[in-house]
Each structure stands twice: as structure tokens, then as C-alpha cells.
Tab-separated table of C-alpha atoms and ligand atoms in Angstrom:
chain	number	residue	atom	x	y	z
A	1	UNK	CA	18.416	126.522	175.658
A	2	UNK	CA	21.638	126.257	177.323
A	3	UNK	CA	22.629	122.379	179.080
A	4	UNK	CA	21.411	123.959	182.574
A	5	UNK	CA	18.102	124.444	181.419
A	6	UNK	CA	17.392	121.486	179.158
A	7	UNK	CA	17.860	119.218	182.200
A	8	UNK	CA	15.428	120.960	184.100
A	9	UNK	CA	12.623	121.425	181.063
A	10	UNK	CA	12.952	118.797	178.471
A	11	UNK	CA	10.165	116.239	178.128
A	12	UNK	CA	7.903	117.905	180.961
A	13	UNK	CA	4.660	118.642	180.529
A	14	UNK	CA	3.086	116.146	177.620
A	15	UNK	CA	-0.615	116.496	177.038
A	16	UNK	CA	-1.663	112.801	177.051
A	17	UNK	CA	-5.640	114.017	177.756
A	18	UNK	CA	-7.131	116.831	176.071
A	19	UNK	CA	-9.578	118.925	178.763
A	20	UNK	CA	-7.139	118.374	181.723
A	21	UNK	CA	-4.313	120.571	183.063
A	22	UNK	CA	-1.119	119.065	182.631
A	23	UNK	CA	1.151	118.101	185.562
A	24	UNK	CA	4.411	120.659	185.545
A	25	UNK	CA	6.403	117.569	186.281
A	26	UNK	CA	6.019	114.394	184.588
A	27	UNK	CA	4.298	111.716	187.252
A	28	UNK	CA	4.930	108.488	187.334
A	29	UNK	CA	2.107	106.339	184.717
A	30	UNK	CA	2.093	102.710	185.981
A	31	UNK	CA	-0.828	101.304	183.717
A	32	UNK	CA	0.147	99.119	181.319
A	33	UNK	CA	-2.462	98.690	178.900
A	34	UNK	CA	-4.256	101.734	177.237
A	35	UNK	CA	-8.005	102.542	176.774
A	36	UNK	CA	-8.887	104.542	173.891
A	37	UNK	CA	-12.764	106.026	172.819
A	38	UNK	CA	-13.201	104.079	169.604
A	39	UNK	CA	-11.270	101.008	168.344
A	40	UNK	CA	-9.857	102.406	165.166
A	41	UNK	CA	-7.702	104.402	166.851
A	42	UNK	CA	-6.366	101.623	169.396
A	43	UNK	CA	-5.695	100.050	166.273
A	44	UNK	CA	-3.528	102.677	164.895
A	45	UNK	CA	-2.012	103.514	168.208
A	46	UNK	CA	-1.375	99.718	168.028
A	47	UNK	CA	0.171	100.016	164.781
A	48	UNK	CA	2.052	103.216	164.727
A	49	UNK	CA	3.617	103.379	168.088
A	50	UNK	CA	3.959	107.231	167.583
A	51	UNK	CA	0.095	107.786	167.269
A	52	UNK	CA	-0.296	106.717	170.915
A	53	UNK	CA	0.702	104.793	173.760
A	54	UNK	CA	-1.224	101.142	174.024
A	55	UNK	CA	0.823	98.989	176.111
A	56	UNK	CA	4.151	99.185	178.315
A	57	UNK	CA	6.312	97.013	176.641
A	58	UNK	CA	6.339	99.183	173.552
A	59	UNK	CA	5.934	102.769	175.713
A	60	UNK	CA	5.152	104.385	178.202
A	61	UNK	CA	4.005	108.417	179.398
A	62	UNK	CA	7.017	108.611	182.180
A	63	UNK	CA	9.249	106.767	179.658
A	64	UNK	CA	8.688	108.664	176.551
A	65	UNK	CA	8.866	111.864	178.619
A	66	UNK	CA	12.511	110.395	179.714
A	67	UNK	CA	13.526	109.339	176.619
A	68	UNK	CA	12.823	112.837	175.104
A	69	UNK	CA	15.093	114.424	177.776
A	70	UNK	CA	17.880	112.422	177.201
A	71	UNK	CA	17.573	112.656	173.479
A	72	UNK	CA	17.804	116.338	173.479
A	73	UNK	CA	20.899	115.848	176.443
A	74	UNK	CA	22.543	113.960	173.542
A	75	UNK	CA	21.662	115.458	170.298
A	76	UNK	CA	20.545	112.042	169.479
A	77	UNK	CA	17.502	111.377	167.253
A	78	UNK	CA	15.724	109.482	169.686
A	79	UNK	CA	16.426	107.233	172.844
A	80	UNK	CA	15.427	103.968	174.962
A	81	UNK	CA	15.079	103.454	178.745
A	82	UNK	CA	16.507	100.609	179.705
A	83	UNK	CA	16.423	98.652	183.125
A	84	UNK	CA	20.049	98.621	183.443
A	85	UNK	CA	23.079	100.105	182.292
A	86	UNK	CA	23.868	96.481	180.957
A	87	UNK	CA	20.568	96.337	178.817
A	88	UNK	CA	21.161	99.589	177.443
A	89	UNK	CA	24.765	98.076	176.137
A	90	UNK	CA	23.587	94.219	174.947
A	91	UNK	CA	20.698	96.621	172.829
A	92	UNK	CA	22.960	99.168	171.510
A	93	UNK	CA	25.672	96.034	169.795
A	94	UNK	CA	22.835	93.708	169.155
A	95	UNK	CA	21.206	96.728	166.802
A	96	UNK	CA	24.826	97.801	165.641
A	97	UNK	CA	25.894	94.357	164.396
A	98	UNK	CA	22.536	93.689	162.675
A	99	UNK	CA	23.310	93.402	158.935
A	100	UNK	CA	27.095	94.026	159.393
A	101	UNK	CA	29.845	91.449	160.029
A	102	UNK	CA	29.504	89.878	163.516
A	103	UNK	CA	32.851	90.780	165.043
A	104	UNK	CA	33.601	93.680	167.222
A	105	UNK	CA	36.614	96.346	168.336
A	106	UNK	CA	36.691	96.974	171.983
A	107	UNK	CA	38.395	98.892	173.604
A	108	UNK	CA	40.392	96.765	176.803
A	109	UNK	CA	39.670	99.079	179.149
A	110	UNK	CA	36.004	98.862	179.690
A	111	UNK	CA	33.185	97.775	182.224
A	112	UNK	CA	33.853	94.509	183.437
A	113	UNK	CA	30.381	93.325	182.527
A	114	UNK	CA	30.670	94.447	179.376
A	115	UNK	CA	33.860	92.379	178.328
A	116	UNK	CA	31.647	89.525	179.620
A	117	UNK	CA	28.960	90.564	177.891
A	118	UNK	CA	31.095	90.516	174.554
A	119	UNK	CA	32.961	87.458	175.765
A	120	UNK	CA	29.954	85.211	176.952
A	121	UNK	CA	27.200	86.349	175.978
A	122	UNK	CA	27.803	87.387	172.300
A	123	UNK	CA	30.383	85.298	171.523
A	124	UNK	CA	28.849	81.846	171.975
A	125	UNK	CA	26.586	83.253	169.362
A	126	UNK	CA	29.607	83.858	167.097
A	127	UNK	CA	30.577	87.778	167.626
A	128	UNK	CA	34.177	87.781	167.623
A	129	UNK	CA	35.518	90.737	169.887
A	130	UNK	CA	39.519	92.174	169.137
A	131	UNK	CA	40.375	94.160	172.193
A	132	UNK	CA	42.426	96.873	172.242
A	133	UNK	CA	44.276	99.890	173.844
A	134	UNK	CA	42.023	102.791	172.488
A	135	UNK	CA	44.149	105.532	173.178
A	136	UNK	CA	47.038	104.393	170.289
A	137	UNK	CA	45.433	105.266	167.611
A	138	UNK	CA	47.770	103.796	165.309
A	139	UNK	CA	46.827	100.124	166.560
A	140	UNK	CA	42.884	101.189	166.719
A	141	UNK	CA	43.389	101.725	162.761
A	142	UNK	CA	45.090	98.823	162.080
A	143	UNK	CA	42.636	96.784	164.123
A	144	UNK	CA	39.596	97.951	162.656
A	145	UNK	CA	41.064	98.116	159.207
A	146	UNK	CA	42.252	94.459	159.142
A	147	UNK	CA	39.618	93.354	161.306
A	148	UNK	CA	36.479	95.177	159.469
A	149	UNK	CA	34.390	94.937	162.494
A	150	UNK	CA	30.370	95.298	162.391
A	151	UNK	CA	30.816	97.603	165.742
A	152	UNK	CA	33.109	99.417	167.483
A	153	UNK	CA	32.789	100.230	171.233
A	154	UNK	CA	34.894	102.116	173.480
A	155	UNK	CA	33.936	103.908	176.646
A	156	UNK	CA	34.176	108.107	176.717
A	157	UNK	CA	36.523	107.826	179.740
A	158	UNK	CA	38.581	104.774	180.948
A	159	UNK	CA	38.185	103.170	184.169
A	160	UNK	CA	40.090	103.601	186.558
A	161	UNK	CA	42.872	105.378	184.714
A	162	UNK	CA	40.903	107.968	182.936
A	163	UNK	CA	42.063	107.905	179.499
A	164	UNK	CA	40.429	109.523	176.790
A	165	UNK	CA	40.844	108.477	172.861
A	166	UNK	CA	40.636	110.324	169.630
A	167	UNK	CA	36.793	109.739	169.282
A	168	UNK	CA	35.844	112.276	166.232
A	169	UNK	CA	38.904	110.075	164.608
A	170	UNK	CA	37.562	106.721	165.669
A	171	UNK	CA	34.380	107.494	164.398
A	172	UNK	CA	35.608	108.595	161.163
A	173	UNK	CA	37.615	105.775	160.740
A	174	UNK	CA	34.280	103.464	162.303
A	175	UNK	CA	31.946	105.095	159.135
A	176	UNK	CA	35.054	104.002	156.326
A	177	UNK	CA	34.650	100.893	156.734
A	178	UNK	CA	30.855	100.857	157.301
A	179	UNK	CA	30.830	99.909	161.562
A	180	UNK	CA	29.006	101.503	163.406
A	181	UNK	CA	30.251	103.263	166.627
A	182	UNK	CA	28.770	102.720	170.296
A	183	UNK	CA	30.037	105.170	172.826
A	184	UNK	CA	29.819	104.348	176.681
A	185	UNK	CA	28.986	108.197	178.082
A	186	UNK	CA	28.426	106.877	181.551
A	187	UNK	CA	31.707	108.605	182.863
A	188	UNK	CA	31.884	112.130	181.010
A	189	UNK	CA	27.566	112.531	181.540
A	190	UNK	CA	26.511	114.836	178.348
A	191	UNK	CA	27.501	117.953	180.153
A	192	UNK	CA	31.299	116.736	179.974
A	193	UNK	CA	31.284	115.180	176.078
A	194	UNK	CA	27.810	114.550	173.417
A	195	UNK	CA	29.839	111.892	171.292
A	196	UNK	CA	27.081	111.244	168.750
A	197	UNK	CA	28.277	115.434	167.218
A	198	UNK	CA	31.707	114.295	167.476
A	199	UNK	CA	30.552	111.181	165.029
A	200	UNK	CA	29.254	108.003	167.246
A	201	UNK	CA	26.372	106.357	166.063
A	202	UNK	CA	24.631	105.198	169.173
A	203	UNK	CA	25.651	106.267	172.818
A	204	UNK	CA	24.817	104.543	175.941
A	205	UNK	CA	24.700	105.226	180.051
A	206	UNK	CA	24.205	103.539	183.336
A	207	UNK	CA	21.466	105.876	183.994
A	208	UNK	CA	22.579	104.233	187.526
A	209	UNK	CA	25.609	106.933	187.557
A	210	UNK	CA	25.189	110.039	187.033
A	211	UNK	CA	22.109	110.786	185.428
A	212	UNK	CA	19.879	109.183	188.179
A	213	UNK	CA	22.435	110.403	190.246
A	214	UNK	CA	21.201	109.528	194.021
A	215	UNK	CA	22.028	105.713	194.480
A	216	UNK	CA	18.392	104.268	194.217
A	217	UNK	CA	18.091	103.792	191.005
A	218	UNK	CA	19.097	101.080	188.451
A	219	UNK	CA	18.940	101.905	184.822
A	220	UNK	CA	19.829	102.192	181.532
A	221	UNK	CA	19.804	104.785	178.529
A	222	UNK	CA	20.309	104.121	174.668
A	223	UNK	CA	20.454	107.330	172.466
A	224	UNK	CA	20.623	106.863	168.623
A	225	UNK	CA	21.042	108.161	165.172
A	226	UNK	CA	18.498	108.104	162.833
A	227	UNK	CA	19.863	104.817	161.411
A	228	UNK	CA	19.516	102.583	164.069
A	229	UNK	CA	16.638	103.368	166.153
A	230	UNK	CA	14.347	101.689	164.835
A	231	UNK	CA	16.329	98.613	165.209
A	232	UNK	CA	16.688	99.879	168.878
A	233	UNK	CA	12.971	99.868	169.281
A	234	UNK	CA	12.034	96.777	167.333
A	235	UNK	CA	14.560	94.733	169.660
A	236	UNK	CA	12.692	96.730	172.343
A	237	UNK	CA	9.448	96.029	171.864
A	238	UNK	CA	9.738	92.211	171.430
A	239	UNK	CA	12.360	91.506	174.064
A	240	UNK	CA	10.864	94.133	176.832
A	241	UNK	CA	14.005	95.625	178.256
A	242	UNK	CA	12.337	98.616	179.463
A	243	UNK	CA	13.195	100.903	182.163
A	244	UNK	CA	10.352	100.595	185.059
A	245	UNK	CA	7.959	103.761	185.412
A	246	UNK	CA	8.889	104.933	188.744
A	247	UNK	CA	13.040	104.356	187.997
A	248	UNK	CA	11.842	106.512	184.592
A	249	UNK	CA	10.456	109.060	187.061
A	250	UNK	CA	13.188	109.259	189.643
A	251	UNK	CA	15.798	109.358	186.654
A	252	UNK	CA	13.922	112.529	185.094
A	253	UNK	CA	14.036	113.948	188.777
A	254	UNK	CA	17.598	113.141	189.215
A	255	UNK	CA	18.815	114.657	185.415
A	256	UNK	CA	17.052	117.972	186.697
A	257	UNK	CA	19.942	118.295	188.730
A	258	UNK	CA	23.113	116.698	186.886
A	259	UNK	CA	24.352	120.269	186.008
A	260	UNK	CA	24.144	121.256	189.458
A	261	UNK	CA	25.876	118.239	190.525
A	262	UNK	CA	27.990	117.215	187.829
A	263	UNK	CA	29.922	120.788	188.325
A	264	UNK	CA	30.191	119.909	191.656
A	265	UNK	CA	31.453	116.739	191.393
A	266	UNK	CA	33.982	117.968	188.631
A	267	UNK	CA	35.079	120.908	190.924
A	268	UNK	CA	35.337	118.531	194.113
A	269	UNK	CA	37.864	115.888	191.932
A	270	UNK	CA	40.020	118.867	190.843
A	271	UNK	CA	40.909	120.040	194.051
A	272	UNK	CA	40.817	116.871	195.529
A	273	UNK	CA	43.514	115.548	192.623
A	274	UNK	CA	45.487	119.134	192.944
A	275	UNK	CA	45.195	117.991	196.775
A	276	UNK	CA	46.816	114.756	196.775
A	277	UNK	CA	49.116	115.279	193.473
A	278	UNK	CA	51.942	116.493	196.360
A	279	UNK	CA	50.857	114.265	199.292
A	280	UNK	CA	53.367	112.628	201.307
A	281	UNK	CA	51.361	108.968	201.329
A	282	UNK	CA	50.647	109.171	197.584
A	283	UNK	CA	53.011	107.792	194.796
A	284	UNK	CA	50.496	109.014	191.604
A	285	UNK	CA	47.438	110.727	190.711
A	286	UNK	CA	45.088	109.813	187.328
A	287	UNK	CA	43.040	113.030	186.481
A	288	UNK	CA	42.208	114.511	183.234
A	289	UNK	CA	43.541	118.023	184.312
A	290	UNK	CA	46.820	117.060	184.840
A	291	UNK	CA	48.945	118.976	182.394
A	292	UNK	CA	51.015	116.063	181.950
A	293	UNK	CA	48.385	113.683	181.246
A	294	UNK	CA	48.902	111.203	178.043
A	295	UNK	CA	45.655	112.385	176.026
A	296	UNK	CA	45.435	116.333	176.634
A	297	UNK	CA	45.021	116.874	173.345
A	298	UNK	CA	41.929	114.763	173.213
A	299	UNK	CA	40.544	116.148	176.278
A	300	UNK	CA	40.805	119.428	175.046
A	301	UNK	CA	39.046	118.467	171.776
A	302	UNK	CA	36.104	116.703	173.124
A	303	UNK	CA	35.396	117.938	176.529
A	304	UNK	CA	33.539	120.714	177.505
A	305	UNK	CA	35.908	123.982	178.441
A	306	UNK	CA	36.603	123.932	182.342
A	307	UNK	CA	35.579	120.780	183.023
A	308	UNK	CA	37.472	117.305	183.768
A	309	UNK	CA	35.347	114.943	184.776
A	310	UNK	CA	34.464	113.865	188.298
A	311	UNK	CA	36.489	110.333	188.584
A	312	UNK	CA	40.210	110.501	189.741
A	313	UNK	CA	42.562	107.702	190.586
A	314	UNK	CA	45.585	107.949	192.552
A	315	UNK	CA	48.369	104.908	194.188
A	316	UNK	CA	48.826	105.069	197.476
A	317	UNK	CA	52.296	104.718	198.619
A	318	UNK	CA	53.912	101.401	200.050
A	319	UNK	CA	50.765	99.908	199.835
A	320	UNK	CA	49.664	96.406	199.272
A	321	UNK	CA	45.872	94.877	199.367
A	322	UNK	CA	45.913	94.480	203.120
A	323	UNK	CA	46.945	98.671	203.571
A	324	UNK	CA	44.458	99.569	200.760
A	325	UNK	CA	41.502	97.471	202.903
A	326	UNK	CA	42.972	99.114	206.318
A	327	UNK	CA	42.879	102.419	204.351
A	328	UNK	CA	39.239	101.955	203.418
A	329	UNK	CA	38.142	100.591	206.652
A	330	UNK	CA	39.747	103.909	208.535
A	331	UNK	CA	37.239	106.266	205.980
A	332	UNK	CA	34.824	107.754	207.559
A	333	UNK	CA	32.630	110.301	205.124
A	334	UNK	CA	33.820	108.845	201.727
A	335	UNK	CA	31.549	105.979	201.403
A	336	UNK	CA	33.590	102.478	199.996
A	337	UNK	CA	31.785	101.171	197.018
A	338	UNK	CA	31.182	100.115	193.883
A	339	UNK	CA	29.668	102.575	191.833
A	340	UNK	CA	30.190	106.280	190.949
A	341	UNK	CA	28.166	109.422	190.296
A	342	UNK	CA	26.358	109.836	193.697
A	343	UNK	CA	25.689	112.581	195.154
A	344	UNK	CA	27.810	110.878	198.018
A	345	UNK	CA	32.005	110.432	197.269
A	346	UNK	CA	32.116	106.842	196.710
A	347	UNK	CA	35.708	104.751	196.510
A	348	UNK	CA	36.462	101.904	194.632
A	349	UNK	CA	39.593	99.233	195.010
A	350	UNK	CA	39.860	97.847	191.801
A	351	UNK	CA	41.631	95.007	192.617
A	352	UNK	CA	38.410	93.614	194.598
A	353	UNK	CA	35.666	95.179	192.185
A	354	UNK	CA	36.143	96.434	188.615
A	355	UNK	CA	39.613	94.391	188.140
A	356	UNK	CA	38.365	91.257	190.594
A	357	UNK	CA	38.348	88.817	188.043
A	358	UNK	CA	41.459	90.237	186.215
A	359	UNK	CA	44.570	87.784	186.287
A	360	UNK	CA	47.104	90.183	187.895
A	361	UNK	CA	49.612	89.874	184.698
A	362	UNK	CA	47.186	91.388	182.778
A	363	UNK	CA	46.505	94.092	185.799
A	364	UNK	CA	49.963	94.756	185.411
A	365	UNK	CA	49.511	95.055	181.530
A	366	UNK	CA	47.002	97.896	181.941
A	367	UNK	CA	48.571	99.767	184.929
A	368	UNK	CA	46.101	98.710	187.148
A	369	UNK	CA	48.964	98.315	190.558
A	370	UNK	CA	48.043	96.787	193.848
A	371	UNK	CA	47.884	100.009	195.518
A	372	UNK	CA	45.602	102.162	193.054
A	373	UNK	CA	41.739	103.429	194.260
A	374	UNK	CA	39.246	105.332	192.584
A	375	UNK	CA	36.950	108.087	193.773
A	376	UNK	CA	34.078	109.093	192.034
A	377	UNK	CA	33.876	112.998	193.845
A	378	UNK	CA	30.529	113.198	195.149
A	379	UNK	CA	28.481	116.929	195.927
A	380	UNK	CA	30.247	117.046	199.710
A	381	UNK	CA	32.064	119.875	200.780
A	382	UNK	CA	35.755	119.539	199.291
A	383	UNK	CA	37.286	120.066	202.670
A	384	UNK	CA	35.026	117.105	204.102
A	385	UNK	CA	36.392	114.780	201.435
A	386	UNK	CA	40.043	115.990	201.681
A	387	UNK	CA	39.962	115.627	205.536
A	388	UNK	CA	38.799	112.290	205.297
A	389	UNK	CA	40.874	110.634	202.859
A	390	UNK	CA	43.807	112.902	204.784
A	391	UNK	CA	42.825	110.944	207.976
A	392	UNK	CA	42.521	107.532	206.379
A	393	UNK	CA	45.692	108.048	204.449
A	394	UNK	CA	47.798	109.095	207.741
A	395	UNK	CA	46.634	106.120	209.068
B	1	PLP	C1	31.008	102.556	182.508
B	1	PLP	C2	29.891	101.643	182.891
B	1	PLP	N1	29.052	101.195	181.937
B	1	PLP	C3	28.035	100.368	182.225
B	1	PLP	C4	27.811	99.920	183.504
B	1	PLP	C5	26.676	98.985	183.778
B	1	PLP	O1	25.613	99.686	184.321
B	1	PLP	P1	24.481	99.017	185.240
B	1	PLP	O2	25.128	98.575	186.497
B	1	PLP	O3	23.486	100.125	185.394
B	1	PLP	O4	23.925	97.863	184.456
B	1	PLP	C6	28.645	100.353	184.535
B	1	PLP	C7	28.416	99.907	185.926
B	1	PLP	O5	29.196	100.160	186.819
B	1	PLP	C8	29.720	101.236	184.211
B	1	PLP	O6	30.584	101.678	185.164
């Protein structure tokens, strides 16, 4: 089956009762304990997760049915709902750095939360995190060579100034010295980039983004090889991380669309970045298209042909923090946020969300200038979303 049709058909239509029709779309299963005829086999279903479900910690109908989707999205050998993107990510190390050295290679130019999860969450507990720029691949291999990490984790996309490193390289040099690679997919979706078949080992999402897709929805997805998921769903099962049946069942709705949307979305950014790439009241556009952009060679290796991704950033000229808040404050369509991959176009200041708690030297460091926004294109009509930011930008 072709991407299109996978998100519409994997993981329907499980028979969980024999005798009764099944439901063409999964619906949402909110017990939490299950009854079964005789107790022998509650007490293999109690043993052997995979000879049936028996309580919602461990698994659940709407869950599984998710987690089979996303598995197949990924060409992963099997996956976790989470209830948040963050879940999915403190999972995903926790399982890579068991039985390997505690210390980890990030890349610097990831998630906010994520540095802190690394920074204060792991690190009390004596994971030591190297950070560092992903997309010189020269310092990547000197890092993880001298460092001989347990894990390395680096994002599929950078935020906000879309970079893209060598990842079939970074895995290959992840597996030499026996690490184990987590890729954050939230950005490129699995329609854009499937980095476990270009040599990850476990790949995560905000299922919040894209793949839920709407804005109501806050979760999580872990997809794995073979050799960590039952580490994955060991953790799982004893800590309860678990993505909520009805977020499970709005996720699968929302995935049914992503190809729809995602194409969109990727169409809307392009012409919106070939759009303001010669406007007066911009200095610089970030987009993967851009001929000239740093990693084109990487973009062409691991992306899927014709598509760019759906997140752009561009500086808008002569402008401080005060213009940028005026800016956002004259929008009218384009909604100001804090997230991406709605079906709405959503714009983010860095310097009072992502980069907030960034000193400005190190802003500096990573490009990040005082006058830079993102916009996560949403499903609008292009012309709506030029017009707009044309009308904010003219001020
Ligand atoms: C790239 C990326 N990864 C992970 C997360 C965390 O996801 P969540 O907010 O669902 O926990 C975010 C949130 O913005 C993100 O942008």
C-alpha cells in the first residue's frame, strides 16, 4: 500500500469478540480491566501481553490499534502511545541508555523541553549530555567517538532554522560504537522522512503535531526496532505513561488525514517561503527548498521527492522584540502560537517561546536573531496566509 492509504487503513478493524461485526473504524475502548470466560486464559493474557488485553496500563483496543498504524507509518517493529510528546522522549533515552554508558550526544538545536529533560531530569541521575551542532559532521564524529555515548539524539529537522543532518551517516557512526540512535520525527511526519530505514534505532513524535493534527490533542508516539521494544514496553507497563483512549482515538482519526494535510501544509510553506524570499520587509527566509540552503544534499537524500517540509522561518527587517509583538498583534488569520502542525497556520516568536529561556549570547551562537518567526503552514488557502502576513508585515 502506498503512504496515502496506510494512513487511512492500518490498524482498523481488529476482531476483539468473535460472533460480532467489527466496527470499520476503531472506537474508542475506555474499560480498563478485562473479563475473560475461564481463568486460564486471563492468566495467560496476564502473562503474555500479546495473547490478550487484561488491563490498561499494559494495553489497550484503541491503543494497540494506534500503535499498529504508526508502526507500519514508520517501518518500525512495533510502537507505544504515549501521553505526551515529552513521555514518548524520557521512554525512548531511558530504554536506549539501559545497559550502555550513561552519557548522551545531542544535538543543540532541539526542543526546549528536551534539553531540560537531558539537563534536569537525567542528569541528576548521572547521564552526562555533550551537545552539539548536528549538521558538521566532522564534530558529530569526533564527539561521539571520544565521547562513546550510550544514545544519540538529534531531531529530523531543526527548530526554527530547519537544518537537516547526515542521518544514514549518524546512524552508522551511532551502531560503531554500539549507541543507539533516537530520532525526533515530529517535524518531517513519516510522509516527509522514516529514519528507522535510513538506520535510527527508535523514533519518536509529539503526536500533538502533526499526526493528531487538529490542536486538541496531547500525545506522544515511540516506534522501535526489534531491540529495544521490549525495554519500551517493560518501562511502559510499570511506569504507565500511556496515551488516554479517546486522545488514541482522535490521533487514529487525525493520521487518516496527515497525507492530505501534510501535502498541504508542505505546498502552503513553499509558496509562502518563494513569497516572502523577495519581500521588501523581509531580510531572510529558512526553508528546506531553498537552493542555497546549507544541507541540500541531505535533504535530497532523506526526504521524500517534492516535498520540504511544512515549517519555514524568515527575519523580518529592522525589527526588534517590540515590532515582532506589533507584527503578531496586527495578524489576523495566522493564529500566534506555540505549536505547529495544525490544520490552522500557527506562528511562533522564538525569542518568547522555544528560545525564552535561552541567554541571548547563546541565541546569537545558533542564529536565532531578535527579529526571526516561525510558521508552521497550516491547510488554509495560500493566498489567505500570504495576505495576512502581507498585511501584518506592511504594518
Ligand atoms: C520537536 C518537538 N518534540 C517534542 C515536543 C514535545 O511534545 P509534547 O508537547 O507533545 O510533549 C515538541 C513540542 O513542541 C516538539 O516541538
Amino acid at each position: 500500500m502506498k503512504f496515502e492509504s496506510e494512513v487511512v487503513h492500518a490498524g482498523d478493524r481488529k476482531r476483539l469478540c468473535s460472533g460480532l461485526p467489527v466496527p470499520v473504524t476503531t472506537p474508542i475502548h475506555l474499560g480498563t480491566s478485562y473479563f475473560y470466560d475461564s481463568a486460564a486464559t486471563l492468566d495467560r493474557a496476564l502473562g503474555e501481553p500479546q495473547e490478550g488485553f487484561s488491563y490498561a496500563r499494559y494495553s489497550s483496543p484503541t491503543n494497540a490499534a494506534l500503535e499498529e498504524l504508526t508502526t507500519q507509518l514508520e517501518r518500525g517493529h512495533g510502537s507505544l502511545a504515549t501521553a505526551s510528546g515529552m513521555a514518548a522522549i524520557q521512554i525512548a533515552i531511558q530504554a536506549a541508555l539501559l545497559d550502555r554508558p550513561h552519557r548522551v550526544v545531542a544535538s543543540n538545536a532541539i526542543y526546549g523541553a528536551t534539553i531540560g529533560l537531558l539537563d534536569q531530569v537525567f542528569s541528576p541521575f548521572d547521564v552526562e549530555t555533550s551537545y552539539v551542532d548536528i549538521c558538521d559532521f566532522d564534530l558529530v564524529r569526533r564527539t561521539v567517538e571520544d565521547k562513546k555515548p550510550g544514545c544519540v539524539f538529534i531531531e529530523s529537522i531543526s527548530n526554527p532554522l530547519v537544518r537537516v543532518g547526515r542521518i544514514a551517516d549518524i546512524a552508522e557512526l551511532t551502531r560503531r560504537v554500539g549507541a543507539a540512535l533516537v530520532v525526533d520525527n515530529t517535524f518531517a511526519t513519516p510522509m516527509l522522512m522514516r529514519p528507522l530505514e535510513l538506520g535510527a534505532n527508535i523514533v519518536v513524535h509529539s503526536a500533538t503535531k502533526y499526526l493528531a493534527g487538529h490542536g486538541d490533542v496531547l500525545g506522544g508516539i515511540v516506534v522501535s526496532d526489534e531491540g529495544h521494544l521490549e525495554t519500551i514496553r517493560t518501562i511502559s507497563r510499570i511506569v504507565g505513561p500511556v496515551l488516554g483512549p479517546f486522545e488514541s482515538y482522535l490521533t487514529m482519526r487525525g493520521i487518516k488525514t496527515l497525507a492530505l494535510r501534510f501535502e498541504r501544509q508542505c505546498a502552503n510553506a513553499r509558496k509562502l517561503a518563494e513569497h516572502l524570499s523577495s519581500h521588501p520587509c523581509v531580510d531572510r527566509v529558512y526553508y528546506c527548498a531553498d537552493p542555497k540552503h546549507p544541507d541540500t544534499a541531505a535533504i535530497h537524500s532523506s526526504f521524500a521527492p517534492g516535498l520540504f517540509g511544512a515549517i519555514l522561518s524568515f527575519e523580518i527587517k529592522n525589527a526588534g522584540k517590540s515590532e515582532v509583538l506589533a507584527f503578531m498583534d496586527r495578524l489576523r488569520m495566522v493564529v500566534p502560537g506555540p505549536s505547529l502542525g495544525d490544520v490552522h497556520t500557527l506562528l511562533l516568536y522564538p525569542l518568547i517561546a522555544s528560545h525564552r529561556n535561552v541567554s541571548p549570547k547563546m541565541r546569537e551562537r545558533m542564529g536565532i536573531r531578535d527579529n526571526l518567526v516561525r510558521v508552521a503552514a497550516g491547510i488554509e488557502a495560500a493566498e489567505d496566509i500570504i495576505a495576512d502576513l502581507d498585511q501584518a508585515l506592511r504594518g
